[in-house]
Amino acid sequence: EFHGWSNEESELQKDLEEVKVLLEKATRKRVRDALTTEKSKIETEIKNKVQQKSQRKAELVDSEKPAAVVAPITTGYTVKISNYGWDQSDKFVKIYITLTGVHQIPTENVQVHFTERSFDLLVKNLNGKSYSMIVNNLLKPISVEGSSKKVKTDTVLILCRKKAENTRWDYLTQVEKECKEKEKPSYDTETDPSEGLMNVLKKIYEDGDDDMKRTINKAWVESREKQAKGDTEF
């Protein structure tokens, strides 16, 4: 049985109708894509609302049963997981996430979705909270069908199958690699930070036409003069 739409739902329903009408008229691919995305978003929202409603009804009906049976799908709030460890074998990159009691909840509450360069983990309903971890831009591509998860005592293990076996990953993600490599001092610690810029200028100078050379010379002379004066004009 269905008890009419709540206000929110009827608004969503109107949005959905309008998007459908626009989709029929739209001819540009980009516009159609945007509308299609929007359409599925609205549909998902409506579905969630309906689910929540039937859940609330179920809770009223089941209130005499033990509470555990009617625990709503997403209890409490979602906690972002930031602590994890990882290592690798020839074939896999393994990510270890410690979550106390995770082995005691139904396996289907632990969901992992892989793409070639990312994975996201969602653990639902663990001690009244959900836990999520999203890792985008993995350092190297992984094989989606070869990747999997295992739930062990207090631990979720995510196995990302390397696309290229026997290659070593120095970092888990591209971002981590870039951050770590920025932190490393360059090997020649004597060099002045402005050296890098000088080299770039030298290269532009060598490749440049006469105008470019004149401009660079002028800038060069001015900056040298400033340094000699010790920037007294500021």
PDB file of C-alpha atoms in Angstrom:
ATOM      1  CA  GLU A   1       0.000   0.000   0.000  1.00  0.00           C
ATOM      2  CA  PHE A   2       1.241   3.455  -0.705  1.00  0.00           C
ATOM      3  CA  HIS A   3       0.323   6.505   1.336  1.00  0.00           C
ATOM      4  CA  GLY A   4       0.632   9.322  -1.180  1.00  0.00           C
ATOM      5  CA  TRP A   5       3.740  11.441  -1.645  1.00  0.00           C
ATOM      6  CA  SER A   6       5.194  13.589   1.053  1.00  0.00           C
ATOM      7  CA  ASN A   7       5.886  17.140   0.025  1.00  0.00           C
ATOM      8  CA  GLU A   8       9.541  16.446  -0.667  1.00  0.00           C
ATOM      9  CA  GLU A   9       8.703  13.447  -2.801  1.00  0.00           C
ATOM     10  CA  SER A  10       6.149  15.257  -4.903  1.00  0.00           C
ATOM     11  CA  GLU A  11       8.711  18.016  -5.496  1.00  0.00           C
ATOM     12  CA  LEU A  12      11.228  15.403  -6.608  1.00  0.00           C
ATOM     13  CA  GLN A  13       8.571  13.796  -8.774  1.00  0.00           C
ATOM     14  CA  LYS A  14       7.920  17.180 -10.469  1.00  0.00           C
ATOM     15  CA  ASP A  15      11.676  17.634 -11.017  1.00  0.00           C
ATOM     16  CA  LEU A  16      11.831  14.210 -12.579  1.00  0.00           C
ATOM     17  CA  GLU A  17       8.915  14.950 -14.938  1.00  0.00           C
ATOM     18  CA  GLU A  18      10.543  18.169 -16.068  1.00  0.00           C
ATOM     19  CA  VAL A  19      13.898  16.510 -16.670  1.00  0.00           C
ATOM     20  CA  LYS A  20      12.150  13.855 -18.767  1.00  0.00           C
ATOM     21  CA  VAL A  21      10.401  16.523 -20.837  1.00  0.00           C
ATOM     22  CA  LEU A  22      13.680  18.349 -21.388  1.00  0.00           C
ATOM     23  CA  LEU A  23      15.400  15.092 -22.308  1.00  0.00           C
ATOM     24  CA  GLU A  24      12.855  14.538 -25.066  1.00  0.00           C
ATOM     25  CA  LYS A  25      13.625  17.976 -26.491  1.00  0.00           C
ATOM     26  CA  ALA A  26      17.385  17.994 -25.997  1.00  0.00           C
ATOM     27  CA  THR A  27      19.499  17.199 -29.041  1.00  0.00           C
ATOM     28  CA  ARG A  28      23.033  18.059 -27.889  1.00  0.00           C
ATOM     29  CA  LYS A  29      24.935  15.098 -26.453  1.00  0.00           C
ATOM     30  CA  ARG A  30      26.456  17.107 -23.631  1.00  0.00           C
ATOM     31  CA  VAL A  31      23.086  18.463 -22.560  1.00  0.00           C
ATOM     32  CA  ARG A  32      21.514  15.028 -22.801  1.00  0.00           C
ATOM     33  CA  ASP A  33      24.305  13.536 -20.682  1.00  0.00           C
ATOM     34  CA  ALA A  34      23.854  16.176 -18.001  1.00  0.00           C
ATOM     35  CA  LEU A  35      20.096  15.624 -17.960  1.00  0.00           C
ATOM     36  CA  THR A  36      20.489  11.852 -17.872  1.00  0.00           C
ATOM     37  CA  THR A  37      22.813  12.127 -14.872  1.00  0.00           C
ATOM     38  CA  GLU A  38      20.362  14.443 -13.145  1.00  0.00           C
ATOM     39  CA  LYS A  39      17.489  12.068 -13.948  1.00  0.00           C
ATOM     40  CA  SER A  40      19.217   9.109 -12.304  1.00  0.00           C
ATOM     41  CA  LYS A  41      20.115  11.260  -9.295  1.00  0.00           C
ATOM     42  CA  ILE A  42      16.470  12.232  -8.793  1.00  0.00           C
ATOM     43  CA  GLU A  43      15.316   8.652  -9.293  1.00  0.00           C
ATOM     44  CA  THR A  44      17.763   7.446  -6.651  1.00  0.00           C
ATOM     45  CA  GLU A  45      16.578  10.140  -4.233  1.00  0.00           C
ATOM     46  CA  ILE A  46      12.951   9.136  -4.758  1.00  0.00           C
ATOM     47  CA  LYS A  47      13.845   5.477  -4.279  1.00  0.00           C
ATOM     48  CA  ASN A  48      15.660   6.296  -1.015  1.00  0.00           C
ATOM     49  CA  LYS A  49      12.703   8.322   0.236  1.00  0.00           C
ATOM     50  CA  VAL A  50      10.311   5.455  -0.540  1.00  0.00           C
ATOM     51  CA  GLN A  51      12.661   3.003   1.143  1.00  0.00           C
ATOM     52  CA  GLN A  52      12.953   5.167   4.222  1.00  0.00           C
ATOM     53  CA  LYS A  53       9.188   5.467   4.348  1.00  0.00           C
ATOM     54  CA  SER A  54       8.558   1.729   4.088  1.00  0.00           C
ATOM     55  CA  GLN A  55      11.314   1.229   6.621  1.00  0.00           C
ATOM     56  CA  ARG A  56       9.663   3.590   9.058  1.00  0.00           C
ATOM     57  CA  LYS A  57       6.402   1.720   8.522  1.00  0.00           C
ATOM     58  CA  ALA A  58       8.193  -1.577   9.063  1.00  0.00           C
ATOM     59  CA  GLU A  59       9.669  -0.220  12.276  1.00  0.00           C
ATOM     60  CA  LEU A  60       6.227   0.728  13.561  1.00  0.00           C
ATOM     61  CA  VAL A  61       4.871  -2.720  12.707  1.00  0.00           C
ATOM     62  CA  ASP A  62       7.926  -4.507  14.057  1.00  0.00           C
ATOM     63  CA  SER A  63       8.313  -2.471  17.189  1.00  0.00           C
ATOM     64  CA  GLU A  64       7.367  -5.532  19.248  1.00  0.00           C
ATOM     65  CA  LYS A  65      10.232  -7.530  17.692  1.00  0.00           C
ATOM     66  CA  PRO A  66      13.780  -7.185  19.050  1.00  0.00           C
ATOM     67  CA  ALA A  67      15.296  -3.938  17.830  1.00  0.00           C
ATOM     68  CA  ALA A  68      18.200  -5.568  15.999  1.00  0.00           C
ATOM     69  CA  VAL A  69      15.925  -6.909  13.287  1.00  0.00           C
ATOM     70  CA  VAL A  70      14.785  -3.489  12.175  1.00  0.00           C
ATOM     71  CA  ALA A  71      18.070  -1.618  12.345  1.00  0.00           C
ATOM     72  CA  PRO A  72      17.716   0.921   9.524  1.00  0.00           C
ATOM     73  CA  ILE A  73      20.071   0.547   6.598  1.00  0.00           C
ATOM     74  CA  THR A  74      22.302   3.479   7.456  1.00  0.00           C
ATOM     75  CA  THR A  75      22.292   3.980  11.171  1.00  0.00           C
ATOM     76  CA  GLY A  76      24.000   6.934  12.723  1.00  0.00           C
ATOM     77  CA  TYR A  77      26.432   8.702  10.489  1.00  0.00           C
ATOM     78  CA  THR A  78      29.274   7.777   8.184  1.00  0.00           C
ATOM     79  CA  VAL A  79      32.810   7.922   9.491  1.00  0.00           C
ATOM     80  CA  LYS A  80      35.628   8.517   7.012  1.00  0.00           C
ATOM     81  CA  ILE A  81      38.408   5.987   7.447  1.00  0.00           C
ATOM     82  CA  SER A  82      41.805   7.646   7.376  1.00  0.00           C
ATOM     83  CA  ASN A  83      43.960   5.064   9.111  1.00  0.00           C
ATOM     84  CA  TYR A  84      45.132   2.098   7.103  1.00  0.00           C
ATOM     85  CA  GLY A  85      48.229   0.100   6.341  1.00  0.00           C
ATOM     86  CA  TRP A  86      49.286  -1.413   3.041  1.00  0.00           C
ATOM     87  CA  ASP A  87      51.827  -3.750   1.537  1.00  0.00           C
ATOM     88  CA  GLN A  88      52.247  -5.627  -1.726  1.00  0.00           C
ATOM     89  CA  SER A  89      53.103  -8.925  -3.308  1.00  0.00           C
ATOM     90  CA  ASP A  90      53.995  -9.591  -6.948  1.00  0.00           C
ATOM     91  CA  LYS A  91      50.333  -9.688  -7.906  1.00  0.00           C
ATOM     92  CA  PHE A  92      48.466  -7.646  -5.301  1.00  0.00           C
ATOM     93  CA  VAL A  93      48.505  -4.370  -3.438  1.00  0.00           C
ATOM     94  CA  LYS A  94      46.893  -5.103  -0.061  1.00  0.00           C
ATOM     95  CA  ILE A  95      45.226  -2.484   2.088  1.00  0.00           C
ATOM     96  CA  TYR A  96      44.520  -3.314   5.745  1.00  0.00           C
ATOM     97  CA  ILE A  97      41.817  -1.425   7.607  1.00  0.00           C
ATOM     98  CA  THR A  98      41.234  -2.090  11.287  1.00  0.00           C
ATOM     99  CA  LEU A  99      37.566  -1.957  12.333  1.00  0.00           C
ATOM    100  CA  THR A 100      36.743  -3.559  15.660  1.00  0.00           C
ATOM    101  CA  GLY A 101      33.957  -6.120  15.358  1.00  0.00           C
ATOM    102  CA  VAL A 102      33.750  -5.988  11.562  1.00  0.00           C
ATOM    103  CA  HIS A 103      33.865  -9.811  11.351  1.00  0.00           C
ATOM    104  CA  GLN A 104      30.634 -10.011  13.348  1.00  0.00           C
ATOM    105  CA  ILE A 105      28.395  -8.124  10.904  1.00  0.00           C
ATOM    106  CA  PRO A 106      26.891  -9.745   7.776  1.00  0.00           C
ATOM    107  CA  THR A 107      29.425  -9.902   4.921  1.00  0.00           C
ATOM    108  CA  GLU A 108      27.047  -8.048   2.613  1.00  0.00           C
ATOM    109  CA  ASN A 109      27.429  -5.015   4.894  1.00  0.00           C
ATOM    110  CA  VAL A 110      31.011  -4.715   3.680  1.00  0.00           C
ATOM    111  CA  GLN A 111      30.996  -3.436   0.110  1.00  0.00           C
ATOM    112  CA  VAL A 112      33.943  -2.529  -2.083  1.00  0.00           C
ATOM    113  CA  HIS A 113      33.674  -1.029  -5.525  1.00  0.00           C
ATOM    114  CA  PHE A 114      36.759  -1.057  -7.779  1.00  0.00           C
ATOM    115  CA  THR A 115      37.616   0.859 -10.940  1.00  0.00           C
ATOM    116  CA  GLU A 116      40.910   0.729 -12.809  1.00  0.00           C
ATOM    117  CA  ARG A 117      42.414   3.519 -10.701  1.00  0.00           C
ATOM    118  CA  SER A 118      40.302   3.621  -7.517  1.00  0.00           C
ATOM    119  CA  PHE A 119      38.353   1.724  -4.915  1.00  0.00           C
ATOM    120  CA  ASP A 120      35.761   2.700  -2.381  1.00  0.00           C
ATOM    121  CA  LEU A 121      34.827   0.758   0.700  1.00  0.00           C
ATOM    122  CA  LEU A 122      31.573   1.106   2.594  1.00  0.00           C
ATOM    123  CA  VAL A 123      30.988  -0.765   5.845  1.00  0.00           C
ATOM    124  CA  LYS A 124      27.381  -0.417   6.924  1.00  0.00           C
ATOM    125  CA  ASN A 125      25.944  -0.704  10.370  1.00  0.00           C
ATOM    126  CA  LEU A 126      29.000  -1.464  12.461  1.00  0.00           C
ATOM    127  CA  ASN A 127      28.290  -0.508  16.078  1.00  0.00           C
ATOM    128  CA  GLY A 128      25.623   1.912  14.922  1.00  0.00           C
ATOM    129  CA  LYS A 129      27.816   3.733  12.409  1.00  0.00           C
ATOM    130  CA  SER A 130      28.856   3.359   8.792  1.00  0.00           C
ATOM    131  CA  TYR A 131      32.477   3.645   7.683  1.00  0.00           C
ATOM    132  CA  SER A 132      33.699   4.697   4.280  1.00  0.00           C
ATOM    133  CA  MET A 133      37.041   4.987   2.575  1.00  0.00           C
ATOM    134  CA  ILE A 134      37.526   6.269  -0.951  1.00  0.00           C
ATOM    135  CA  VAL A 135      40.907   6.061  -2.642  1.00  0.00           C
ATOM    136  CA  ASN A 136      41.087   7.666  -6.060  1.00  0.00           C
ATOM    137  CA  ASN A 137      44.091   7.978  -8.369  1.00  0.00           C
ATOM    138  CA  LEU A 138      45.875   4.772  -7.385  1.00  0.00           C
ATOM    139  CA  LEU A 139      49.502   4.889  -8.434  1.00  0.00           C
ATOM    140  CA  LYS A 140      49.033   2.322 -11.224  1.00  0.00           C
ATOM    141  CA  PRO A 141      46.036   0.641 -12.875  1.00  0.00           C
ATOM    142  CA  ILE A 142      44.461  -2.412 -11.239  1.00  0.00           C
ATOM    143  CA  SER A 143      42.370  -5.217 -12.682  1.00  0.00           C
ATOM    144  CA  VAL A 144      38.785  -4.745 -11.507  1.00  0.00           C
ATOM    145  CA  GLU A 145      37.749  -8.379 -11.888  1.00  0.00           C
ATOM    146  CA  GLY A 146      40.922  -9.632 -10.173  1.00  0.00           C
ATOM    147  CA  SER A 147      40.434  -7.397  -7.117  1.00  0.00           C
ATOM    148  CA  SER A 148      38.491  -8.430  -4.036  1.00  0.00           C
ATOM    149  CA  LYS A 149      38.026  -7.995  -0.301  1.00  0.00           C
ATOM    150  CA  LYS A 150      38.358 -10.286   2.709  1.00  0.00           C
ATOM    151  CA  VAL A 151      36.918  -9.752   6.155  1.00  0.00           C
ATOM    152  CA  LYS A 152      39.117 -11.049   8.973  1.00  0.00           C
ATOM    153  CA  THR A 153      38.979 -10.566  12.738  1.00  0.00           C
ATOM    154  CA  ASP A 154      38.598  -6.802  13.298  1.00  0.00           C
ATOM    155  CA  THR A 155      40.100  -6.158   9.868  1.00  0.00           C
ATOM    156  CA  VAL A 156      38.997  -5.564   6.301  1.00  0.00           C
ATOM    157  CA  LEU A 157      41.604  -6.548   3.735  1.00  0.00           C
ATOM    158  CA  ILE A 158      41.269  -5.038   0.267  1.00  0.00           C
ATOM    159  CA  LEU A 159      43.171  -6.827  -2.474  1.00  0.00           C
ATOM    160  CA  CYS A 160      43.868  -4.735  -5.556  1.00  0.00           C
ATOM    161  CA  ARG A 161      45.116  -6.952  -8.353  1.00  0.00           C
ATOM    162  CA  LYS A 162      48.010  -5.240 -10.143  1.00  0.00           C
ATOM    163  CA  LYS A 163      47.455  -4.899 -13.892  1.00  0.00           C
ATOM    164  CA  ALA A 164      51.194  -5.220 -14.389  1.00  0.00           C
ATOM    165  CA  GLU A 165      52.439  -8.041 -12.162  1.00  0.00           C
ATOM    166  CA  ASN A 166      55.891  -7.929 -10.583  1.00  0.00           C
ATOM    167  CA  THR A 167      55.990  -4.127 -10.713  1.00  0.00           C
ATOM    168  CA  ARG A 168      56.775  -2.444  -7.460  1.00  0.00           C
ATOM    169  CA  TRP A 169      54.527   0.334  -6.156  1.00  0.00           C
ATOM    170  CA  ASP A 170      56.510   2.864  -4.150  1.00  0.00           C
ATOM    171  CA  TYR A 171      53.328   4.639  -3.122  1.00  0.00           C
ATOM    172  CA  LEU A 172      49.652   3.746  -2.955  1.00  0.00           C
ATOM    173  CA  THR A 173      48.407   6.832  -4.824  1.00  0.00           C
ATOM    174  CA  GLN A 174      49.618   9.365  -7.324  1.00  0.00           C
ATOM    175  CA  VAL A 175      49.002  12.196  -4.835  1.00  0.00           C
ATOM    176  CA  GLU A 176      51.116  10.547  -2.173  1.00  0.00           C
ATOM    177  CA  LYS A 177      53.911  10.145  -4.711  1.00  0.00           C
ATOM    178  CA  GLU A 178      53.763  13.821  -5.680  1.00  0.00           C
ATOM    179  CA  CYS A 179      53.696  15.003  -2.040  1.00  0.00           C
ATOM    180  CA  LYS A 180      56.579  12.765  -0.991  1.00  0.00           C
ATOM    181  CA  GLU A 181      58.686  13.703  -3.982  1.00  0.00           C
ATOM    182  CA  LYS A 182      58.141  17.412  -3.354  1.00  0.00           C
ATOM    183  CA  GLU A 183      59.370  16.946   0.207  1.00  0.00           C
ATOM    184  CA  LYS A 184      62.611  15.299  -0.881  1.00  0.00           C
ATOM    185  CA  PRO A 185      65.429  17.820  -1.015  1.00  0.00           C
ATOM    186  CA  SER A 186      66.974  17.933  -4.459  1.00  0.00           C
ATOM    187  CA  TYR A 187      70.248  16.023  -4.486  1.00  0.00           C
ATOM    188  CA  ASP A 188      72.354  19.104  -4.902  1.00  0.00           C
ATOM    189  CA  THR A 189      71.432  20.909  -1.706  1.00  0.00           C
ATOM    190  CA  GLU A 190      73.939  23.673  -2.433  1.00  0.00           C
ATOM    191  CA  THR A 191      71.865  25.063  -5.273  1.00  0.00           C
ATOM    192  CA  ASP A 192      70.015  28.253  -4.800  1.00  0.00           C
ATOM    193  CA  PRO A 193      66.206  27.883  -5.227  1.00  0.00           C
ATOM    194  CA  SER A 194      66.350  30.525  -7.952  1.00  0.00           C
ATOM    195  CA  GLU A 195      68.743  28.282  -9.931  1.00  0.00           C
ATOM    196  CA  GLY A 196      65.789  26.288 -11.253  1.00  0.00           C
ATOM    197  CA  LEU A 197      64.309  29.480 -12.611  1.00  0.00           C
ATOM    198  CA  MET A 198      67.646  30.506 -14.106  1.00  0.00           C
ATOM    199  CA  ASN A 199      67.815  27.235 -15.988  1.00  0.00           C
ATOM    200  CA  VAL A 200      64.332  27.773 -17.369  1.00  0.00           C
ATOM    201  CA  LEU A 201      65.246  31.320 -18.401  1.00  0.00           C
ATOM    202  CA  LYS A 202      68.481  30.114 -20.001  1.00  0.00           C
ATOM    203  CA  LYS A 203      66.526  27.607 -22.035  1.00  0.00           C
ATOM    204  CA  ILE A 204      63.954  30.200 -23.138  1.00  0.00           C
ATOM    205  CA  TYR A 205      66.850  32.524 -23.944  1.00  0.00           C
ATOM    206  CA  GLU A 206      68.618  29.952 -26.076  1.00  0.00           C
ATOM    207  CA  ASP A 207      65.423  29.053 -27.934  1.00  0.00           C
ATOM    208  CA  GLY A 208      64.150  32.634 -28.186  1.00  0.00           C
ATOM    209  CA  ASP A 209      64.288  35.169 -31.002  1.00  0.00           C
ATOM    210  CA  ASP A 210      66.111  38.511 -30.675  1.00  0.00           C
ATOM    211  CA  ASP A 211      63.167  40.248 -29.022  1.00  0.00           C
ATOM    212  CA  MET A 212      62.899  37.517 -26.435  1.00  0.00           C
ATOM    213  CA  LYS A 213      66.660  37.717 -25.766  1.00  0.00           C
ATOM    214  CA  ARG A 214      66.485  41.484 -25.312  1.00  0.00           C
ATOM    215  CA  THR A 215      63.544  41.185 -22.885  1.00  0.00           C
ATOM    216  CA  ILE A 216      65.299  38.544 -20.827  1.00  0.00           C
ATOM    217  CA  ASN A 217      68.567  40.494 -20.786  1.00  0.00           C
ATOM    218  CA  LYS A 218      66.767  43.583 -19.556  1.00  0.00           C
ATOM    219  CA  ALA A 219      64.968  41.636 -16.812  1.00  0.00           C
ATOM    220  CA  TRP A 220      68.218  39.932 -15.878  1.00  0.00           C
ATOM    221  CA  VAL A 221      70.153  43.187 -15.554  1.00  0.00           C
ATOM    222  CA  GLU A 222      67.370  44.787 -13.518  1.00  0.00           C
ATOM    223  CA  SER A 223      67.120  41.869 -11.131  1.00  0.00           C
ATOM    224  CA  ARG A 224      70.903  41.793 -10.666  1.00  0.00           C
ATOM    225  CA  GLU A 225      70.943  45.536  -9.920  1.00  0.00           C
ATOM    226  CA  LYS A 226      68.155  45.104  -7.386  1.00  0.00           C
ATOM    227  CA  GLN A 227      70.075  42.330  -5.652  1.00  0.00           C
ATOM    228  CA  ALA A 228      73.227  44.453  -5.606  1.00  0.00           C
ATOM    229  CA  LYS A 229      71.375  47.309  -3.949  1.00  0.00           C
ATOM    230  CA  GLY A 230      69.909  44.886  -1.484  1.00  0.00           C
ATOM    231  CA  ASP A 231      66.363  45.880  -2.460  1.00  0.00           C
ATOM    232  CA  THR A 232      66.766  49.205  -0.658  1.00  0.00           C
ATOM    233  CA  GLU A 233      63.857  50.783  -2.521  1.00  0.00           C
ATOM    234  CA  PHE A 234      61.283  48.706  -0.620  1.00  0.00           C
TER     235      PHE A 234
END
